[in-house]
Amino acid sequence: MTITEDIKTLTKKERLLNVIQRQPVDRPPVWLMRQAGRYLPSYQEVRKQYTFHEMCAKADVAADVSLQPFDQFNMDAIIVFNDILIPFQHMGLSVEFTDKGPAVIPPVRTVEDARRIHVGEFDETPDVFNSIAEIRRRVGGDAPIFGFGGAPFTMAAYMVEGAMSKNLQHIKTMVYNQPDILHSLLDKITQTVIDYLRIQIQAGADVVQIFDTWAGTLSMDDYRRFALPYQQQIISTIQAEGTPVVLYVNGSSSVLREMKESGASVLSVDWKHDLASVREVVGDDVTLQGNLDPTALYAPPETVSRMTKEILDNHAKSAHAGNTGLIFNLGHGILPETPVESVRALVETVQAYEYSS
Ligand code: CP3
């Protein structure tokens, strides 16, 4: 990784990597989780012609869709179009993306079910490799590309529930009644995610993010048992090989100390605590990503700008933050009905921000 001293002439890739290494930048970089998605009319157009699986499988289409937010809003990073549940197809399960969300078939509930699941088997060039390679070919070397995967607890939640679920009844029952089965699933998922991230890095991803969307529903003790050790395995392996990892947890406020213990270079936090308060807990030697409430984007553009500016100021004023250490993002993925004008206002506000040196 390069550290660039001249902060006035940073490329998007240098700005992002500088921030992750807590080096000075001119302003924070900005991108949005789920930025390639249904709020974009141009996404809807493509989606009419293909199923979700087809979009992930055709490198040209996946690259088109990944680049829509980059081209339309001048985002500071690209995230490859794919899904955290795609690797299940390589583990002996099948996944369908329906109007009601993803369905994992068959759900994994018993010892026998768990035995049938195997560590993901990927061929030389799985779809996600081709998609990232195609994006890299189109944008050249100056734009950063994010690869991603699910963190093990969140992937296990989908595997065991079989579908989106409000109360997480089946996985929580497994936490309490059959922890050994859950640990065996988490082990296989962890190996699979490490391989899936390595493939993406080989294809050209500069940074990878792991999404632990459901880990914030665990008690602190259970988070330490069922989420943290598996996050740590992924993060230490991938970072030892030279690529920074971003850890996202929804419901981060209750597990900030544990997130810090994961060792991730970047902690991606939700909107419930302001960033200065988050820094008081996690300290200065880690980069933060966040943290506008995604529903704030339903407000008029002027309000979005004001709220964005408040977050930027709040972080810049936090102790020792200085002119680095923040990747601007939402506190969770962008919602389908989000007005495009609000997204534009957010990005323009961040990109007009200047750190006082
Ligand atoms: O960020 C990006 O733009 C890249 C693509 C991306 C998708 N999913 C595409 C997608 C990323 C990073 C994800 C992550 C993901 N997928 C998570 C973690 C983040 C989070 O939001 O908590 C989770 C839990 C999933 C699982 C998943 N995939 C769900 C719950 C759903 C259905 C509900 C929904 O929000 O759309 C999907 C389908 C999915 N993944 C879509 C997209 C664009 C919608 C597909 C469609 O067009 O029908």
Tab-separated table of C-alpha atoms and ligand atoms in Angstrom:
chain	number	residue	atom	x	y	z
A	1	MET	CA	0.000	0.000	0.000
A	2	THR	CA	1.180	3.491	-0.779
A	3	ILE	CA	1.093	6.426	1.562
A	4	THR	CA	0.936	9.687	-0.304
A	5	GLU	CA	2.343	12.778	1.330
A	6	ASP	CA	0.864	15.350	-1.008
A	7	ILE	CA	-2.744	15.429	0.086
A	8	LYS	CA	-3.829	17.934	-2.555
A	9	THR	CA	-3.346	15.510	-5.428
A	10	LEU	CA	-4.673	12.261	-3.968
A	11	THR	CA	-6.370	9.746	-6.225
A	12	LYS	CA	-9.515	8.142	-4.831
A	13	LYS	CA	-7.567	5.017	-4.042
A	14	GLU	CA	-4.796	6.911	-2.247
A	15	ARG	CA	-7.327	8.927	-0.229
A	16	LEU	CA	-9.092	5.776	0.946
A	17	LEU	CA	-5.892	3.905	1.778
A	18	ASN	CA	-4.436	6.960	3.533
A	19	VAL	CA	-7.521	7.234	5.718
A	20	ILE	CA	-7.351	3.551	6.600
A	21	GLN	CA	-3.719	3.991	7.656
A	22	ARG	CA	-4.642	7.115	9.675
A	23	GLN	CA	-2.577	9.299	7.351
A	24	PRO	CA	-3.634	12.863	6.452
A	25	VAL	CA	-6.180	13.521	3.705
A	26	ASP	CA	-7.852	16.605	2.238
A	27	ARG	CA	-11.370	15.384	3.097
A	28	PRO	CA	-13.047	12.094	4.038
A	29	PRO	CA	-13.870	9.663	1.230
A	30	VAL	CA	-17.558	8.770	0.807
A	31	TRP	CA	-19.448	5.724	-0.467
A	32	LEU	CA	-22.700	4.072	0.663
A	33	MET	CA	-23.425	0.518	1.709
A	34	ARG	CA	-25.754	-1.103	-0.882
A	35	GLN	CA	-25.066	1.827	-3.202
A	36	ALA	CA	-25.685	-0.408	-6.230
A	37	GLY	CA	-29.342	-1.114	-5.661
A	38	ARG	CA	-33.023	-0.557	-6.091
A	39	TYR	CA	-33.239	3.170	-5.243
A	40	LEU	CA	-31.501	3.808	-8.589
A	41	PRO	CA	-33.783	3.960	-11.649
A	42	SER	CA	-30.892	2.724	-13.790
A	43	TYR	CA	-30.595	-0.358	-11.512
A	44	GLN	CA	-34.322	-1.053	-11.846
A	45	GLU	CA	-33.961	-0.941	-15.636
A	46	VAL	CA	-31.247	-3.599	-15.627
A	47	ARG	CA	-33.064	-5.652	-12.982
A	48	LYS	CA	-36.134	-5.909	-15.280
A	49	GLN	CA	-34.045	-7.812	-17.788
A	50	TYR	CA	-32.285	-10.263	-15.467
A	51	THR	CA	-32.782	-12.201	-12.271
A	52	PHE	CA	-30.585	-11.245	-9.339
A	53	HIS	CA	-28.494	-14.381	-9.894
A	54	GLU	CA	-27.982	-13.562	-13.548
A	55	MET	CA	-26.819	-10.078	-12.589
A	56	CYS	CA	-24.212	-11.557	-10.247
A	57	ALA	CA	-23.159	-14.181	-12.796
A	58	LYS	CA	-22.681	-11.940	-15.844
A	59	ALA	CA	-19.486	-9.955	-15.285
A	60	ASP	CA	-20.532	-7.247	-17.749
A	61	VAL	CA	-23.871	-6.683	-16.054
A	62	ALA	CA	-22.413	-6.847	-12.539
A	63	ALA	CA	-19.769	-4.295	-13.586
A	64	ASP	CA	-22.410	-2.013	-15.168
A	65	VAL	CA	-24.476	-2.002	-11.991
A	66	SER	CA	-21.467	-1.641	-9.660
A	67	LEU	CA	-20.365	1.413	-11.627
A	68	GLN	CA	-23.760	3.177	-11.700
A	69	PRO	CA	-23.320	4.977	-8.345
A	70	PHE	CA	-19.657	5.671	-9.134
A	71	ASP	CA	-20.582	7.328	-12.437
A	72	GLN	CA	-23.810	9.031	-11.329
A	73	PHE	CA	-22.712	10.469	-7.959
A	74	ASN	CA	-18.922	10.370	-8.271
A	75	MET	CA	-18.675	8.041	-5.250
A	76	ASP	CA	-15.163	7.632	-3.840
A	77	ALA	CA	-15.260	3.828	-3.934
A	78	ILE	CA	-16.873	1.025	-5.901
A	79	ILE	CA	-18.362	-2.047	-4.242
A	80	VAL	CA	-18.764	-5.101	-6.412
A	81	PHE	CA	-22.330	-6.197	-7.124
A	82	ASN	CA	-22.807	-9.577	-5.429
A	83	ASP	CA	-24.371	-10.815	-2.191
A	84	ILE	CA	-23.248	-12.238	1.136
A	85	LEU	CA	-25.403	-15.328	0.499
A	86	ILE	CA	-23.908	-16.272	-2.891
A	87	PRO	CA	-21.178	-18.510	-1.334
A	88	PHE	CA	-23.929	-20.781	0.084
A	89	GLN	CA	-24.295	-22.193	-3.422
A	90	HIS	CA	-20.760	-23.519	-3.062
A	91	MET	CA	-21.462	-25.079	0.353
A	92	GLY	CA	-24.218	-27.502	-0.592
A	93	LEU	CA	-27.206	-25.155	-0.284
A	94	SER	CA	-29.286	-23.279	-2.776
A	95	VAL	CA	-30.335	-19.621	-2.496
A	96	GLU	CA	-33.253	-17.881	-4.143
A	97	PHE	CA	-33.807	-14.137	-4.170
A	98	THR	CA	-37.550	-13.557	-4.014
A	99	ASP	CA	-39.689	-10.430	-3.586
A	100	LYS	CA	-39.759	-11.173	0.118
A	101	GLY	CA	-35.979	-11.399	0.363
A	102	PRO	CA	-33.567	-14.314	0.134
A	103	ALA	CA	-34.556	-17.927	0.804
A	104	VAL	CA	-31.963	-20.567	1.717
A	105	ILE	CA	-33.035	-24.074	0.744
A	106	PRO	CA	-33.104	-26.251	2.747
A	107	PRO	CA	-32.552	-24.379	6.049
A	108	VAL	CA	-29.954	-25.946	8.328
A	109	ARG	CA	-31.435	-26.967	11.687
A	110	THR	CA	-30.218	-30.417	12.798
A	111	VAL	CA	-26.902	-32.226	13.323
A	112	GLU	CA	-27.460	-34.086	10.038
A	113	ASP	CA	-28.204	-30.844	8.183
A	114	ALA	CA	-25.021	-29.315	9.596
A	115	ARG	CA	-22.959	-32.344	8.532
A	116	ARG	CA	-24.116	-32.006	4.948
A	117	ILE	CA	-22.771	-28.457	4.703
A	118	HIS	CA	-19.189	-28.272	3.509
A	119	VAL	CA	-16.551	-25.570	3.200
A	120	GLY	CA	-17.162	-23.628	-0.009
A	121	GLU	CA	-15.655	-25.102	-3.155
A	122	PHE	CA	-14.836	-22.420	-5.692
A	123	ASP	CA	-13.492	-22.971	-9.174
A	124	GLU	CA	-10.585	-20.927	-10.517
A	125	THR	CA	-12.691	-17.978	-11.592
A	126	PRO	CA	-16.015	-17.740	-9.795
A	127	ASP	CA	-18.457	-15.017	-10.862
A	128	VAL	CA	-17.276	-12.520	-8.289
A	129	PHE	CA	-13.700	-12.804	-9.569
A	130	ASN	CA	-14.808	-12.019	-13.112
A	131	SER	CA	-16.982	-9.105	-11.947
A	132	ILE	CA	-14.140	-7.456	-10.023
A	133	ALA	CA	-11.644	-8.056	-12.818
A	134	GLU	CA	-14.075	-6.433	-15.273
A	135	ILE	CA	-14.600	-3.410	-12.988
A	136	ARG	CA	-10.827	-3.024	-12.619
A	137	ARG	CA	-10.375	-3.248	-16.377
A	138	ARG	CA	-12.896	-0.439	-16.868
A	139	VAL	CA	-11.792	1.988	-14.140
A	140	GLY	CA	-8.031	1.498	-14.143
A	141	GLY	CA	-5.836	1.687	-11.074
A	142	ASP	CA	-6.896	4.940	-9.390
A	143	ALA	CA	-10.355	3.945	-8.145
A	144	PRO	CA	-10.662	1.751	-5.056
A	145	ILE	CA	-12.774	-1.400	-5.246
A	146	PHE	CA	-14.386	-3.020	-2.198
A	147	GLY	CA	-14.886	-6.745	-2.058
A	148	PHE	CA	-17.125	-8.122	0.680
A	149	GLY	CA	-18.570	-11.085	2.477
A	150	GLY	CA	-20.884	-11.887	5.333
A	151	ALA	CA	-19.441	-12.351	8.799
A	152	PRO	CA	-20.013	-15.901	10.070
A	153	PHE	CA	-22.766	-15.248	12.632
A	154	THR	CA	-24.874	-13.304	10.128
A	155	MET	CA	-24.394	-15.950	7.441
A	156	ALA	CA	-25.286	-18.676	9.945
A	157	ALA	CA	-28.436	-16.702	10.825
A	158	TYR	CA	-29.624	-16.854	7.190
A	159	MET	CA	-28.554	-20.484	6.910
A	160	VAL	CA	-30.527	-21.541	9.969
A	161	GLU	CA	-33.548	-19.243	9.609
A	162	GLY	CA	-33.785	-19.968	5.877
A	163	ALA	CA	-35.200	-16.495	5.225
A	164	MET	CA	-35.291	-13.008	6.687
A	165	SER	CA	-36.604	-13.231	10.190
A	166	LYS	CA	-37.595	-10.658	12.776
A	167	ASN	CA	-36.921	-12.587	15.970
A	168	LEU	CA	-34.150	-14.926	14.798
A	169	GLN	CA	-35.983	-17.693	16.617
A	170	HIS	CA	-34.158	-20.673	15.100
A	171	ILE	CA	-30.602	-19.379	15.344
A	172	LYS	CA	-31.180	-18.068	18.863
A	173	THR	CA	-32.537	-21.472	19.855
A	174	MET	CA	-29.345	-22.981	18.441
A	175	VAL	CA	-27.229	-20.504	20.441
A	176	TYR	CA	-28.879	-21.684	23.634
A	177	ASN	CA	-29.642	-25.360	22.959
A	178	GLN	CA	-27.151	-26.620	20.374
A	179	PRO	CA	-24.040	-24.421	20.567
A	180	ASP	CA	-21.831	-27.229	19.198
A	181	ILE	CA	-23.787	-27.430	15.961
A	182	LEU	CA	-23.583	-23.682	15.621
A	183	HIS	CA	-19.805	-23.691	16.189
A	184	SER	CA	-19.364	-26.366	13.516
A	185	LEU	CA	-21.344	-24.223	11.052
A	186	LEU	CA	-19.413	-21.109	12.014
A	187	ASP	CA	-16.108	-22.919	11.385
A	188	LYS	CA	-17.127	-23.968	7.881
A	189	ILE	CA	-18.493	-20.535	7.067
A	190	THR	CA	-15.318	-18.844	8.338
A	191	GLN	CA	-13.110	-20.926	6.009
A	192	THR	CA	-15.474	-20.235	3.127
A	193	VAL	CA	-15.521	-16.482	3.715
A	194	ILE	CA	-11.711	-16.346	3.946
A	195	ASP	CA	-11.477	-18.094	0.560
A	196	TYR	CA	-14.211	-15.910	-0.949
A	197	LEU	CA	-12.416	-12.739	0.165
A	198	ARG	CA	-9.050	-14.013	-1.103
A	199	ILE	CA	-10.579	-14.608	-4.524
A	200	GLN	CA	-11.860	-11.040	-4.574
A	201	ILE	CA	-8.477	-9.662	-3.528
A	202	GLN	CA	-6.755	-11.664	-6.259
A	203	ALA	CA	-9.207	-10.203	-8.749
A	204	GLY	CA	-8.304	-6.655	-7.697
A	205	ALA	CA	-10.241	-5.663	-4.537
A	206	ASP	CA	-8.248	-3.111	-2.500
A	207	VAL	CA	-10.249	-3.375	0.724
A	208	VAL	CA	-12.799	-5.933	1.928
A	209	GLN	CA	-15.767	-5.454	4.219
A	210	ILE	CA	-17.457	-8.091	6.335
A	211	PHE	CA	-21.096	-7.505	7.258
A	212	ASP	CA	-22.223	-8.742	10.677
A	213	THR	CA	-25.718	-7.351	10.340
A	214	TRP	CA	-27.254	-9.588	13.014
A	215	ALA	CA	-24.432	-9.852	15.568
A	216	GLY	CA	-25.723	-6.766	17.398
A	217	THR	CA	-28.740	-8.812	18.513
A	218	LEU	CA	-26.492	-11.031	20.669
A	219	SER	CA	-25.760	-10.414	24.352
A	220	MET	CA	-22.199	-9.288	24.983
A	221	ASP	CA	-21.216	-12.769	26.217
A	222	ASP	CA	-22.748	-14.488	23.223
A	223	TYR	CA	-21.139	-11.967	20.889
A	224	ARG	CA	-17.819	-12.966	22.442
A	225	ARG	CA	-18.605	-16.646	21.870
A	226	PHE	CA	-20.362	-16.732	18.511
A	227	ALA	CA	-19.330	-13.609	16.620
A	228	LEU	CA	-15.987	-12.165	17.746
A	229	PRO	CA	-13.665	-15.232	17.441
A	230	TYR	CA	-14.818	-15.915	13.875
A	231	GLN	CA	-14.518	-12.266	12.854
A	232	GLN	CA	-11.012	-12.313	14.353
A	233	GLN	CA	-9.983	-15.357	12.307
A	234	ILE	CA	-11.087	-13.742	9.060
A	235	ILE	CA	-9.618	-10.348	9.887
A	236	SER	CA	-6.247	-11.582	11.126
A	237	THR	CA	-5.810	-13.893	8.123
A	238	ILE	CA	-6.763	-11.335	5.483
A	239	GLN	CA	-4.924	-8.421	7.087
A	240	ALA	CA	-1.775	-10.530	7.548
A	241	GLU	CA	-1.901	-11.048	3.785
A	242	GLY	CA	-1.889	-7.272	3.297
A	243	THR	CA	-5.491	-6.179	2.702
A	244	PRO	CA	-7.384	-4.010	5.206
A	245	VAL	CA	-10.717	-5.251	6.505
A	246	VAL	CA	-13.781	-3.186	7.435
A	247	LEU	CA	-16.086	-4.709	10.049
A	248	TYR	CA	-19.739	-3.639	9.974
A	249	VAL	CA	-22.137	-4.464	12.801
A	250	ASN	CA	-25.725	-3.253	12.967
A	251	GLY	CA	-26.407	-2.474	16.622
A	252	SER	CA	-22.748	-1.582	17.052
A	253	SER	CA	-23.251	0.716	20.050
A	254	SER	CA	-23.564	-2.177	22.480
A	255	VAL	CA	-20.451	-4.007	21.243
A	256	LEU	CA	-17.949	-1.258	20.388
A	257	ARG	CA	-15.228	-2.618	22.678
A	258	GLU	CA	-15.617	-6.073	21.172
A	259	MET	CA	-15.540	-4.662	17.641
A	260	LYS	CA	-12.255	-2.976	18.483
A	261	GLU	CA	-10.912	-6.340	19.711
A	262	SER	CA	-11.655	-7.830	16.294
A	263	GLY	CA	-8.516	-6.088	15.044
A	264	ALA	CA	-10.240	-4.682	11.945
A	265	SER	CA	-8.547	-1.631	10.408
A	266	VAL	CA	-11.944	0.042	10.019
A	267	LEU	CA	-15.030	-0.179	12.237
A	268	SER	CA	-18.282	0.576	10.420
A	269	VAL	CA	-20.831	1.732	12.991
A	270	ASP	CA	-24.542	2.480	13.057
A	271	TRP	CA	-26.031	5.910	13.825
A	272	LYS	CA	-27.054	5.447	17.435
A	273	HIS	CA	-23.896	6.939	18.955
A	274	ASP	CA	-22.198	9.999	17.501
A	275	LEU	CA	-18.679	9.396	16.211
A	276	ALA	CA	-16.942	11.442	18.929
A	277	SER	CA	-18.557	9.165	21.539
A	278	VAL	CA	-17.559	6.084	19.537
A	279	ARG	CA	-13.952	7.344	19.481
A	280	GLU	CA	-13.999	7.714	23.254
A	281	VAL	CA	-14.609	3.977	23.480
A	282	VAL	CA	-12.471	2.650	20.617
A	283	GLY	CA	-9.590	5.147	20.778
A	284	ASP	CA	-7.644	6.799	18.001
A	285	ASP	CA	-5.758	3.978	16.339
A	286	VAL	CA	-8.609	2.741	14.169
A	287	THR	CA	-10.563	4.254	11.286
A	288	LEU	CA	-14.322	4.704	11.578
A	289	GLN	CA	-16.906	4.343	8.835
A	290	GLY	CA	-20.408	5.779	9.103
A	291	ASN	CA	-22.794	6.872	10.294
A	292	LEU	CA	-25.831	8.735	8.913
A	293	ASP	CA	-29.162	7.040	9.610
A	294	PRO	CA	-30.317	5.683	6.210
A	295	THR	CA	-33.853	6.976	6.835
A	296	ALA	CA	-32.405	10.513	7.118
A	297	LEU	CA	-32.126	10.368	3.325
A	298	TYR	CA	-35.918	10.651	3.116
A	299	ALA	CA	-35.529	14.254	4.363
A	300	PRO	CA	-35.141	17.146	1.885
A	301	PRO	CA	-31.626	17.600	0.417
A	302	GLU	CA	-30.912	20.689	2.627
A	303	THR	CA	-31.602	18.642	5.754
A	304	VAL	CA	-29.432	15.791	4.467
A	305	SER	CA	-26.588	18.264	3.882
A	306	ARG	CA	-26.932	19.726	7.360
A	307	MET	CA	-26.963	16.309	9.044
A	308	THR	CA	-23.980	15.153	6.972
A	309	LYS	CA	-22.030	18.267	7.944
A	310	GLU	CA	-22.866	17.693	11.615
A	311	ILE	CA	-21.369	14.201	11.472
A	312	LEU	CA	-18.232	15.478	9.716
A	313	ASP	CA	-17.767	18.262	12.279
A	314	ASN	CA	-18.491	15.955	15.189
A	315	HIS	CA	-15.756	13.556	14.088
A	316	ALA	CA	-13.236	16.256	13.140
A	317	LYS	CA	-13.594	17.787	16.598
A	318	SER	CA	-13.253	14.515	18.472
A	319	ALA	CA	-10.065	14.107	20.447
A	320	HIS	CA	-7.014	13.405	18.241
A	321	ALA	CA	-9.109	12.645	15.146
A	322	GLY	CA	-7.352	15.353	13.140
A	323	ASN	CA	-7.599	15.344	9.373
A	324	THR	CA	-8.088	11.617	8.863
A	325	GLY	CA	-9.717	8.490	10.280
A	326	LEU	CA	-13.220	8.744	8.780
A	327	ILE	CA	-14.829	7.095	5.760
A	328	PHE	CA	-18.239	8.703	5.352
A	329	ASN	CA	-21.071	6.212	4.888
A	330	LEU	CA	-24.513	5.376	6.228
A	331	GLY	CA	-25.130	3.467	9.454
A	332	HIS	CA	-26.740	0.636	7.437
A	333	GLY	CA	-27.500	-0.069	3.764
A	334	ILE	CA	-29.364	2.479	1.672
A	335	LEU	CA	-33.123	1.828	1.532
A	336	PRO	CA	-34.979	1.073	-1.696
A	337	GLU	CA	-37.199	4.201	-1.821
A	338	THR	CA	-34.388	6.672	-1.122
A	339	PRO	CA	-34.626	9.858	-3.256
A	340	VAL	CA	-31.682	10.172	-5.600
A	341	GLU	CA	-31.426	13.922	-4.860
A	342	SER	CA	-30.673	13.187	-1.208
A	343	VAL	CA	-27.829	10.878	-2.193
A	344	ARG	CA	-26.433	13.615	-4.396
A	345	ALA	CA	-26.663	16.151	-1.554
A	346	LEU	CA	-24.855	13.789	0.817
A	347	VAL	CA	-21.975	13.083	-1.555
A	348	GLU	CA	-21.558	16.741	-2.563
A	349	THR	CA	-21.482	17.822	1.084
A	350	VAL	CA	-18.730	15.371	1.972
A	351	GLN	CA	-16.719	16.171	-1.129
A	352	ALA	CA	-16.943	19.944	-0.460
A	353	TYR	CA	-15.745	19.490	3.133
A	354	GLU	CA	-12.246	20.690	3.884
A	355	TYR	CA	-10.254	19.662	6.898
A	356	SER	CA	-8.659	22.657	8.532
A	357	SER	CA	-4.987	21.851	8.818
B	1	CP3	O1	-23.424	-2.583	-1.545
B	1	CP3	C1	-23.622	-2.857	-2.738
B	1	CP3	O2	-24.119	-2.063	-3.527
B	1	CP3	C2	-23.128	-4.196	-3.265
B	1	CP3	C3	-24.058	-5.236	-3.255
B	1	CP3	C4	-24.681	-5.841	-1.991
B	1	CP3	C5	-25.923	-6.512	-2.067
B	1	CP3	N1	-26.130	-7.111	-0.867
B	1	CP3	C6	-26.769	-6.571	-3.269
B	1	CP3	C7	-28.201	-6.932	-3.123
B	1	CP3	C8	-24.194	-5.975	-0.683
B	1	CP3	C9	-22.943	-5.393	-0.040
B	1	CP3	C10	-25.117	-6.795	0.013
B	1	CP3	C11	-24.913	-7.220	1.423
B	1	CP3	C12	-25.974	-7.994	2.092
B	1	CP3	N2	-26.848	-8.903	1.543
B	1	CP3	C13	-26.197	-7.970	3.498
B	1	CP3	C14	-25.393	-7.195	4.508
B	1	CP3	C15	-25.751	-5.770	4.576
B	1	CP3	C16	-27.120	-5.452	5.117
B	1	CP3	O3	-27.876	-4.833	4.381
B	1	CP3	O4	-27.385	-5.801	6.268
B	1	CP3	C17	-27.273	-8.836	3.755
B	1	CP3	C18	-27.879	-9.116	5.125
B	1	CP3	C19	-27.661	-9.423	2.512
B	1	CP3	C20	-28.717	-10.452	2.295
B	1	CP3	C21	-29.757	-9.962	1.366
B	1	CP3	N3	-29.613	-9.866	-0.006
B	1	CP3	C22	-31.065	-9.512	1.701
B	1	CP3	C23	-31.601	-9.419	3.097
B	1	CP3	C24	-31.700	-9.178	0.482
B	1	CP3	C25	-33.136	-8.769	0.248
B	1	CP3	C26	-33.544	-7.518	0.878
B	1	CP3	C27	-32.866	-6.314	0.330
B	1	CP3	O5	-32.443	-5.467	1.131
B	1	CP3	O6	-32.769	-6.178	-0.873
B	1	CP3	C28	-30.761	-9.364	-0.559
B	1	CP3	C29	-30.958	-9.093	-2.003
B	1	CP3	C30	-30.077	-8.052	-2.591
B	1	CP3	N4	-28.721	-7.993	-2.425
B	1	CP3	C31	-30.475	-6.976	-3.463
B	1	CP3	C32	-29.305	-6.275	-3.784
B	1	CP3	C33	-29.167	-5.092	-4.694
B	1	CP3	C34	-31.865	-6.718	-3.984
B	1	CP3	C35	-32.105	-7.629	-5.140
B	1	CP3	C36	-33.221	-7.193	-6.042
B	1	CP3	O7	-32.996	-6.349	-6.910
B	1	CP3	O8	-34.299	-7.780	-5.909
